[in-house]
Coordinates of N, CA and C in Angstrom, one line a residue:
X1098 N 11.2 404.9 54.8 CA 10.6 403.7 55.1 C 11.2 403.1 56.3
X1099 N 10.3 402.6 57.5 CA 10.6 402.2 58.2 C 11.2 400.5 58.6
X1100 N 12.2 400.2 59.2 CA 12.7 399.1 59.0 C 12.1 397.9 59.6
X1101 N 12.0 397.0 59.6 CA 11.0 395.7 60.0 C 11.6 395.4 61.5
X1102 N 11.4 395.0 62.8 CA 12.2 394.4 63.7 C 12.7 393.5 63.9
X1103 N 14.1 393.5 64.1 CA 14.9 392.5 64.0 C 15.5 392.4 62.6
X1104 N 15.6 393.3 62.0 CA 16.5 393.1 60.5 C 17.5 393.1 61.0
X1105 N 18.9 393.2 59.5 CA 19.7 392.9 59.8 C 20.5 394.6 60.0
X1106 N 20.0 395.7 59.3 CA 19.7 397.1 59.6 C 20.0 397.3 61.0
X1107 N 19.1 397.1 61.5 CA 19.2 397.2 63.1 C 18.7 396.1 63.8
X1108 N 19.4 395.7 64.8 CA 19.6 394.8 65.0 C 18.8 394.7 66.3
X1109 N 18.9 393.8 66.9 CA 18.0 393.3 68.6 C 18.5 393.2 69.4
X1110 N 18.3 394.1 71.0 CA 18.8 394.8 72.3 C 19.6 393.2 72.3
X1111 N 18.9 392.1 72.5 CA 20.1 390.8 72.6 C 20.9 390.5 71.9
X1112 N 20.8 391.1 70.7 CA 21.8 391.0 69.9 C 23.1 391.8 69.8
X1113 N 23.0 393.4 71.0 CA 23.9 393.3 71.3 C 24.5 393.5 72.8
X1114 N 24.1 392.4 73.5 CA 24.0 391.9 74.8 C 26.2 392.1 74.9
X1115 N 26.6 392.0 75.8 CA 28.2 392.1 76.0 C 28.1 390.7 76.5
X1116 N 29.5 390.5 75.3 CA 29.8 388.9 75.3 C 30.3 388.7 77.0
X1117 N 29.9 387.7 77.3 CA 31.2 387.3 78.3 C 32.5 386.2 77.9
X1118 N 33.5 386.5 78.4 CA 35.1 385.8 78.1 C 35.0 385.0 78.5
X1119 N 35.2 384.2 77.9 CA 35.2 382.2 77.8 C 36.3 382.1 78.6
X1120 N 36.0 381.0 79.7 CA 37.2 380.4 80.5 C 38.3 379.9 79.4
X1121 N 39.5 379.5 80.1 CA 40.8 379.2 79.3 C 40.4 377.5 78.8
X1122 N 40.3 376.6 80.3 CA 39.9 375.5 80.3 C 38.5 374.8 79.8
X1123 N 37.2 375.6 79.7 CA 35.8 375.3 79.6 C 35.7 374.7 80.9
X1124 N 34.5 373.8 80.3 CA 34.1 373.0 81.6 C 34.6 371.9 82.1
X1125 N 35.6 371.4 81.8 CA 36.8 370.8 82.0 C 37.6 370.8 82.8
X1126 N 37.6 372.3 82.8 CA 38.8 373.4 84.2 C 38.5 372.9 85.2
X1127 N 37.1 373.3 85.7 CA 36.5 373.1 86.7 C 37.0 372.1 87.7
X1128 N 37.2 370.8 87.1 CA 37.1 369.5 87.8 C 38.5 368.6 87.2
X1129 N 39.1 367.8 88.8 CA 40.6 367.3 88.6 C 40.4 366.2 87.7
X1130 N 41.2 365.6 87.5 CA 41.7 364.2 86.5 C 41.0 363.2 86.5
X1131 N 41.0 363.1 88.2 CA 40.6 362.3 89.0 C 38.7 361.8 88.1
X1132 N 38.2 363.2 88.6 CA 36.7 363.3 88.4 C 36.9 363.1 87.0
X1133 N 37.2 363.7 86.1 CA 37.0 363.6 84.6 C 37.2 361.9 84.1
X1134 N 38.0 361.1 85.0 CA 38.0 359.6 84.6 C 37.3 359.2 85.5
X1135 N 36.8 359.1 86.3 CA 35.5 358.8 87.1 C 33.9 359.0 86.4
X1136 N 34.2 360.7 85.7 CA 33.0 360.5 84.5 C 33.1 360.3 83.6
X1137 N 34.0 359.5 82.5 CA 34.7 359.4 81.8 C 33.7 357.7 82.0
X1138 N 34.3 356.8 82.8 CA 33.9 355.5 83.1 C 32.2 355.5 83.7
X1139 N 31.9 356.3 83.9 CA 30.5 356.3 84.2 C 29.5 356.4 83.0
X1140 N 29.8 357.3 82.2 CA 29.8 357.4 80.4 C 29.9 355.9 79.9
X1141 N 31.2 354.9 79.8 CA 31.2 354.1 79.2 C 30.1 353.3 79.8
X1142 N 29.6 352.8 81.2 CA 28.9 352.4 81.9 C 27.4 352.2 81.3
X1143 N 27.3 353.5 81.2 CA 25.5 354.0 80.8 C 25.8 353.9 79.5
X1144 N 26.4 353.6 78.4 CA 26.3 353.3 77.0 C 26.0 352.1 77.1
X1145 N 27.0 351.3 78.0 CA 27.2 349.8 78.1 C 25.3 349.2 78.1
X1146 N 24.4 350.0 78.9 CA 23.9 349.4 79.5 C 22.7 349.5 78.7
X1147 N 22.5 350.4 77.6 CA 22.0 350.7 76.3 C 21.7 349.3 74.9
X1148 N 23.1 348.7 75.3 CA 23.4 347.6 73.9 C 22.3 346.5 74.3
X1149 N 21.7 346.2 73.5 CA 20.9 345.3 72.8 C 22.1 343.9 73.0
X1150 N 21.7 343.1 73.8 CA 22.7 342.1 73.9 C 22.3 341.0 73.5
X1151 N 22.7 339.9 72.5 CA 22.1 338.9 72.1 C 22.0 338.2 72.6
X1152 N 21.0 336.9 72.5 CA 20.4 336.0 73.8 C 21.6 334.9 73.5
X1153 N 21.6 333.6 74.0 CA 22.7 332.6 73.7 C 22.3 331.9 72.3
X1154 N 20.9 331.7 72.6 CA 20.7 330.9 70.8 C 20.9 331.9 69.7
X1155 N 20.9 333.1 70.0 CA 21.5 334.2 69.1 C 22.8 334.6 69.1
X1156 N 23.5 333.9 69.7 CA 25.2 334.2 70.1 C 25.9 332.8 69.2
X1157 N 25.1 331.5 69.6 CA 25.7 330.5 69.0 C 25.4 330.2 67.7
X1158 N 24.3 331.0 67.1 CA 23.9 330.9 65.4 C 25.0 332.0 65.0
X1159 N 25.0 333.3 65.3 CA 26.7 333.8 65.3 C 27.8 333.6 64.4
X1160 N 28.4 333.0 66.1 CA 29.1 332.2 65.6 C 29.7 331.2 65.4
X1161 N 28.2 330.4 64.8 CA 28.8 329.4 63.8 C 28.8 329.6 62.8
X1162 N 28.0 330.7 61.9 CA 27.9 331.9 60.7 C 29.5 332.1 60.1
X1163 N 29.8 332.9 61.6 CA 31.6 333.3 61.2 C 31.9 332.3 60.9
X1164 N 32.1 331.1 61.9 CA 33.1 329.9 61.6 C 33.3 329.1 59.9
X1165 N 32.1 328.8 59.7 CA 31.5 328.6 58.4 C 32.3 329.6 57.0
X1166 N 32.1 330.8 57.9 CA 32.5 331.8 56.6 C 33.7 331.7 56.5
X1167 N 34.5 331.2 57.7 CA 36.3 331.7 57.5 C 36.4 330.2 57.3
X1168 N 36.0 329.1 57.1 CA 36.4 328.1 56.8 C 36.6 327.7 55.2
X1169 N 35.1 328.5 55.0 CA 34.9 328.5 53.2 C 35.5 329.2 52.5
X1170 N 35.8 330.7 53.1 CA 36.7 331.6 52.8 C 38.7 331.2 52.8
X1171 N 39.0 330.2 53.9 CA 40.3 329.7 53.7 C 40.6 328.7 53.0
X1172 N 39.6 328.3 52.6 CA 39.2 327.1 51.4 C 39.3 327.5 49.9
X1173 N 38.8 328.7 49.9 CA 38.7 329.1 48.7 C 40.4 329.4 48.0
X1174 N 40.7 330.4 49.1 CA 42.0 331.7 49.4 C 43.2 329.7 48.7
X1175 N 42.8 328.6 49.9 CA 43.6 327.6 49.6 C 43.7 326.9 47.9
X1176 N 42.7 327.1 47.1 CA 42.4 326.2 46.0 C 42.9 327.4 44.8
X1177 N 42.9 328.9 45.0 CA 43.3 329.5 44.7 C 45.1 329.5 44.5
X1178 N 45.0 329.4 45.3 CA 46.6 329.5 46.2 C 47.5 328.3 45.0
X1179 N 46.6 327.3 45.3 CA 47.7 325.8 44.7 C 47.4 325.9 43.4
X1180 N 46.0 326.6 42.5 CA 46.2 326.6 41.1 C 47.2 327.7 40.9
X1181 N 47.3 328.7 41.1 CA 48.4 330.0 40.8 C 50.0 329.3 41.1
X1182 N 50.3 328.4 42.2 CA 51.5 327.9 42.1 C 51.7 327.1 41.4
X1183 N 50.6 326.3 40.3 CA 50.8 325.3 39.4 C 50.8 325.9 38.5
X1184 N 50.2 327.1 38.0 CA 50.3 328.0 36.6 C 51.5 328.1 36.7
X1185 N 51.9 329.1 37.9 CA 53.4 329.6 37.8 C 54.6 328.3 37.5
X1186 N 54.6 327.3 38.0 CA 55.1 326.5 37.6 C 55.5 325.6 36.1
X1187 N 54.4 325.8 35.8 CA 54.0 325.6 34.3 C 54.6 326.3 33.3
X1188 N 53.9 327.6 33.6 CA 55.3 328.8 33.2 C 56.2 329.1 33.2
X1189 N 56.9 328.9 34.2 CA 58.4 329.1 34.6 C 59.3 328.0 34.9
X1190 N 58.5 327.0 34.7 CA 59.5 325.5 34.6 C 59.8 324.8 35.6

């Protein structure tokens, strides 16, 4: 019976093409310190310029969101705080 082409039987002229030997460095080697942080910051650049940036009336509802939340939140953390030192007190004399 003959085998289908491209099985795993026999295989495909590109399949066995001769590897070639991978540089030590990749593509990396190629290019000094210099250039790699020159594209390195060009990278951060072009992401930068990607972000969706909020307008001011969207920056100031924000935060005053946060402010609100860490105020209520240190409010809370505080009323907590002074009942547990009055338990303990209670308890321990």
């Amino acid at each position: 019976m003959a085998d289908a082409v491209g099985s795993i039987d026999t295989p495909d002229a590109q399949d066995e093409a001769p590897s070639k030997k991978a540089r030590k460095g990749g593509k990396r080697a190629k290019k000094g310190p210099l250039k790699r942080l020159a594209l390195f910051y060009r990278q951060i650049v072009a992401e930068l310029r990607k972000v969706v940036w909020p307008s001011r009336s969207q920056l100031t509802t924000y935060t005053t969101v946060v402010i609100v939340f860490v105020v209520v939140m240190i409010g809370l953390v505080t009323v907590i705080d002074y009942g547990l030192a009055h338990a303990a007190k209670y308890v321990f004399g």
